[in-house]
Coordinates of N, CA and C and ligand atoms in Angstrom, one line a residue:
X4 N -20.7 46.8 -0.1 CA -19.6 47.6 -0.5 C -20.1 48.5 -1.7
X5 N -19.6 50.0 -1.4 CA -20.0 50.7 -3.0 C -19.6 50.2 -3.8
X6 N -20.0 50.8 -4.8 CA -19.2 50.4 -6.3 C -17.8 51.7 -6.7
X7 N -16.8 51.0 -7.1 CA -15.7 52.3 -6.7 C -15.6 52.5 -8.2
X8 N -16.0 51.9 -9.3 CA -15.7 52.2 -11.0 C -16.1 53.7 -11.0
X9 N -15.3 54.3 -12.1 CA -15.8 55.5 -12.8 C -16.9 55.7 -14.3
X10 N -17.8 56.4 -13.6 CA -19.0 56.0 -13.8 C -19.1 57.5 -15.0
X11 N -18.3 58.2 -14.6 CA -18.3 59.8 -15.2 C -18.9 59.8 -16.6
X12 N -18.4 59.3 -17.5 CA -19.1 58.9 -18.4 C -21.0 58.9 -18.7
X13 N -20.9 57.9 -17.9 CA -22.5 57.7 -18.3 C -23.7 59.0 -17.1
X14 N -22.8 59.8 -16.9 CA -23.3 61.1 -16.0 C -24.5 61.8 -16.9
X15 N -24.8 61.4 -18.0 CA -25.6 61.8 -18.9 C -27.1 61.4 -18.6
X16 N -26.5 59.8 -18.8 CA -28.0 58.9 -18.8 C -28.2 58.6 -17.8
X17 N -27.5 58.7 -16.5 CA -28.5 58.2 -15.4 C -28.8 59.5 -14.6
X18 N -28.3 60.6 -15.1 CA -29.5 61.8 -15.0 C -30.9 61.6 -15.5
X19 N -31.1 61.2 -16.8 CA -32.3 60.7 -17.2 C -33.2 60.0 -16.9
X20 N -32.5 58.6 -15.4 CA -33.5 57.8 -15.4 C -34.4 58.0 -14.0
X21 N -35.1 57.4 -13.8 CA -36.2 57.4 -13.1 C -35.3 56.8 -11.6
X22 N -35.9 58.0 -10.9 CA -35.8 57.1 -9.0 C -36.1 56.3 -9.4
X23 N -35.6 55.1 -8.3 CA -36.3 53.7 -8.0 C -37.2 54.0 -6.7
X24 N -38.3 53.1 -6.7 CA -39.0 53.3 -5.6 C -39.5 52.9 -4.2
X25 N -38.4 52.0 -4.4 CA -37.8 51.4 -3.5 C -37.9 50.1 -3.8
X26 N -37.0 49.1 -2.9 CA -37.1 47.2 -3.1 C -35.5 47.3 -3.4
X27 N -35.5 46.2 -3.8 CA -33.8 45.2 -3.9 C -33.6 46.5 -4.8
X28 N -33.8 47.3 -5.7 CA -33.1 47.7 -6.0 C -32.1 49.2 -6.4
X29 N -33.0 49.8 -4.9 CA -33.0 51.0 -4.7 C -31.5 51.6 -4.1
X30 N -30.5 50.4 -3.7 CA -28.9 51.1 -3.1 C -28.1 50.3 -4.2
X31 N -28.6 49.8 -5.5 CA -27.8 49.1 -6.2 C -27.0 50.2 -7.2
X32 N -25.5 50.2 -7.8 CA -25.4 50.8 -8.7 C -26.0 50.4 -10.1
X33 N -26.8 51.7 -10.4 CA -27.5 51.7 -11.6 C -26.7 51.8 -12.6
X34 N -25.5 52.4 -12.7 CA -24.5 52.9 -14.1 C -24.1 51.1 -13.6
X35 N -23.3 50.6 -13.2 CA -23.2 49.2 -13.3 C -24.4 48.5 -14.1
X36 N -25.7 48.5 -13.7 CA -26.7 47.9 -14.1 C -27.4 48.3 -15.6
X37 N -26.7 49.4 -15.9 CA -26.4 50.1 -17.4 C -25.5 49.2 -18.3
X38 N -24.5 49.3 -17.5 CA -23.4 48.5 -18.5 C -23.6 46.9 -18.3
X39 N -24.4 46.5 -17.6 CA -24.2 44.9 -17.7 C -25.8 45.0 -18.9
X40 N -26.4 45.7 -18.5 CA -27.7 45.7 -19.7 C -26.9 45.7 -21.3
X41 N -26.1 46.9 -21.4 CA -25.4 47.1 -22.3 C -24.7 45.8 -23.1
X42 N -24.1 45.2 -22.4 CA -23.2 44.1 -22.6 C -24.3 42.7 -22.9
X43 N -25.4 42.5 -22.6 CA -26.2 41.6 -22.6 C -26.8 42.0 -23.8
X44 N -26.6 43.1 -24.4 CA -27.6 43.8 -25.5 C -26.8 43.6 -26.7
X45 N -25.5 43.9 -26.2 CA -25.2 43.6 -28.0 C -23.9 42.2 -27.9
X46 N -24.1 41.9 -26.8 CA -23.6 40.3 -27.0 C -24.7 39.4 -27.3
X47 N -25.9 39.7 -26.9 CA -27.5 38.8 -27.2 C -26.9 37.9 -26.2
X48 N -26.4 38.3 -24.9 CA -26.5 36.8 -24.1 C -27.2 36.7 -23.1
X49 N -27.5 35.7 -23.9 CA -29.1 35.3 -22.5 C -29.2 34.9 -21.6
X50 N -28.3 35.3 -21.0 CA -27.8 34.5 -19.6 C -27.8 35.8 -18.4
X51 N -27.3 36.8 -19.3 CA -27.4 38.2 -18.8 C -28.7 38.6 -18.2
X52 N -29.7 37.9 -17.0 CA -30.9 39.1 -16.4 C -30.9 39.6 -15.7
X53 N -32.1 40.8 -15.4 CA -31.7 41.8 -15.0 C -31.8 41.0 -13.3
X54 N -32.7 40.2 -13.1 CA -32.3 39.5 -11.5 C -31.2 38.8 -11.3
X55 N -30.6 37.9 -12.5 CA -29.0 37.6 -11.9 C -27.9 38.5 -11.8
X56 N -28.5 39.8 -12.8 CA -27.3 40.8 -12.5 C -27.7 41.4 -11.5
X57 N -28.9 42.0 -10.9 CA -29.4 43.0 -9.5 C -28.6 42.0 -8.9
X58 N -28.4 41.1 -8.4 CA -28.4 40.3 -7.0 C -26.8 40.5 -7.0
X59 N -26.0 40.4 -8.0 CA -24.4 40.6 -8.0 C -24.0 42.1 -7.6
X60 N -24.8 43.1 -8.3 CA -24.5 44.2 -8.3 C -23.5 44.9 -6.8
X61 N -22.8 46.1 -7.0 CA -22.4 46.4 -6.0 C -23.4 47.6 -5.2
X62 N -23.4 48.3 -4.2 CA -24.0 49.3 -4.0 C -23.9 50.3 -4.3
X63 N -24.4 51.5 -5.0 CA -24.1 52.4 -5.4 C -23.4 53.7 -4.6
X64 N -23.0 54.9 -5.6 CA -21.6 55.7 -5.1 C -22.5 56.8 -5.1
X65 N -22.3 57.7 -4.4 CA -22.9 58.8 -4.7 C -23.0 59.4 -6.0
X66 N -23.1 60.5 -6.5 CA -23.1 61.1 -7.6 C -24.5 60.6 -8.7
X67 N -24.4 60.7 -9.6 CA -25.4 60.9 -11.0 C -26.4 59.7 -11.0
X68 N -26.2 58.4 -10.6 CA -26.8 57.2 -10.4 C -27.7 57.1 -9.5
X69 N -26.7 57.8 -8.5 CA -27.7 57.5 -6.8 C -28.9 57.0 -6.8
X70 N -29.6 56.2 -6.4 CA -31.2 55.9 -5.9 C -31.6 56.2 -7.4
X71 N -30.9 55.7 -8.5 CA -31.9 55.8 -9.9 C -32.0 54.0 -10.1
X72 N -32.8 54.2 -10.9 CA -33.4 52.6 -11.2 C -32.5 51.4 -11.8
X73 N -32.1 50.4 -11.1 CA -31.0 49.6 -11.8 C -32.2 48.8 -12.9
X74 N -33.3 48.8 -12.8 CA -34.2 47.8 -13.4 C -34.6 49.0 -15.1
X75 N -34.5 50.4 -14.9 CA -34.4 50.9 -15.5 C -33.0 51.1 -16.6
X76 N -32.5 51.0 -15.9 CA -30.8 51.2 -16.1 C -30.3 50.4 -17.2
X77 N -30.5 49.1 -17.0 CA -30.3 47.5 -17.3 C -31.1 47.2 -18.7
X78 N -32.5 47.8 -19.2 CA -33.2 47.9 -20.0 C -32.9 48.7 -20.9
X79 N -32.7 50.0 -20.8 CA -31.9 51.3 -21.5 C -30.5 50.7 -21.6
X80 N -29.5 50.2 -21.1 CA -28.1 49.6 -21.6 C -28.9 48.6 -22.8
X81 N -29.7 47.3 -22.9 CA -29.4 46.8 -23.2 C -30.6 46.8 -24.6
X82 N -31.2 48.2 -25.0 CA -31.3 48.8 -25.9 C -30.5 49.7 -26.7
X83 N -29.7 50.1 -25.8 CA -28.6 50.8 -26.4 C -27.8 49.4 -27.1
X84 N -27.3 48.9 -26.4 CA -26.1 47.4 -26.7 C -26.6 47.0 -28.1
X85 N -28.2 46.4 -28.3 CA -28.7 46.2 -29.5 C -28.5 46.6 -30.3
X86 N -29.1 48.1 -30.3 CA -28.8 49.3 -31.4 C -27.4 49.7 -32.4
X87 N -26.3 49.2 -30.9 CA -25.1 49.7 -31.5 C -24.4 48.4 -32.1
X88 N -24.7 47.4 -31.3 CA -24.5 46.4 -32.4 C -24.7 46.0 -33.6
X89 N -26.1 46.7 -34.0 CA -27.0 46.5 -35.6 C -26.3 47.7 -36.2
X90 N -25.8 48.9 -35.8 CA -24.5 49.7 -36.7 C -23.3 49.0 -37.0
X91 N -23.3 48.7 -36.0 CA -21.8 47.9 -35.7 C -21.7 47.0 -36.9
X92 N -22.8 46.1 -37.3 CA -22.9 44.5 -38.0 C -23.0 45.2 -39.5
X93 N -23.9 46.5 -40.0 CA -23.7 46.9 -41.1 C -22.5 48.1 -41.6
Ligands
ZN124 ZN1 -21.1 50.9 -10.5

């Protein structure tokens, strides 16, 4: 099933990221795999990886994400998550 969330938003950054090249994770939504990186990044929960999240993921929607890298996606969310939580904390 696609992923039906609005993704509009992050139309920015997953212009930026890299096709995937194929494998598990090439019809996954990547802006999903952005925000669960995100959320793993500034909750520090470690329970959050990128293979328990790929395997849940839904398939992706057309538009900005398409065939971009959930493995990419997921790593940049969850640098971002970090980052904005160390502003966040001071
Ligand atoms: Zn999605």
């Amino acid at each position: 099933m696609a992923c039906d969330k609005n993704h509009s938003g992050l139309k920015a950054i997953m212009s930026s990221l890299p096709t995937d090249q194929g494998g598990v994770g090439r019809h996954k939504c990547a802006a999903c795999a952005y925000e669960a990186g995100y959320h793993a990044g500034y909750d520090i929960d470690g329970t959050l990886s990128i293979d328990n999240v790929l395997i849940n993921l839904e398939e992706s929607q057309a538009g900005a994400q398409r065939h971009k890298s959930p493995h990419t996606a997921f790593a940049l969310g969850y640098y971002n998550g970090v980052r904005q939580r160390t502003i966040d904390d001071n």
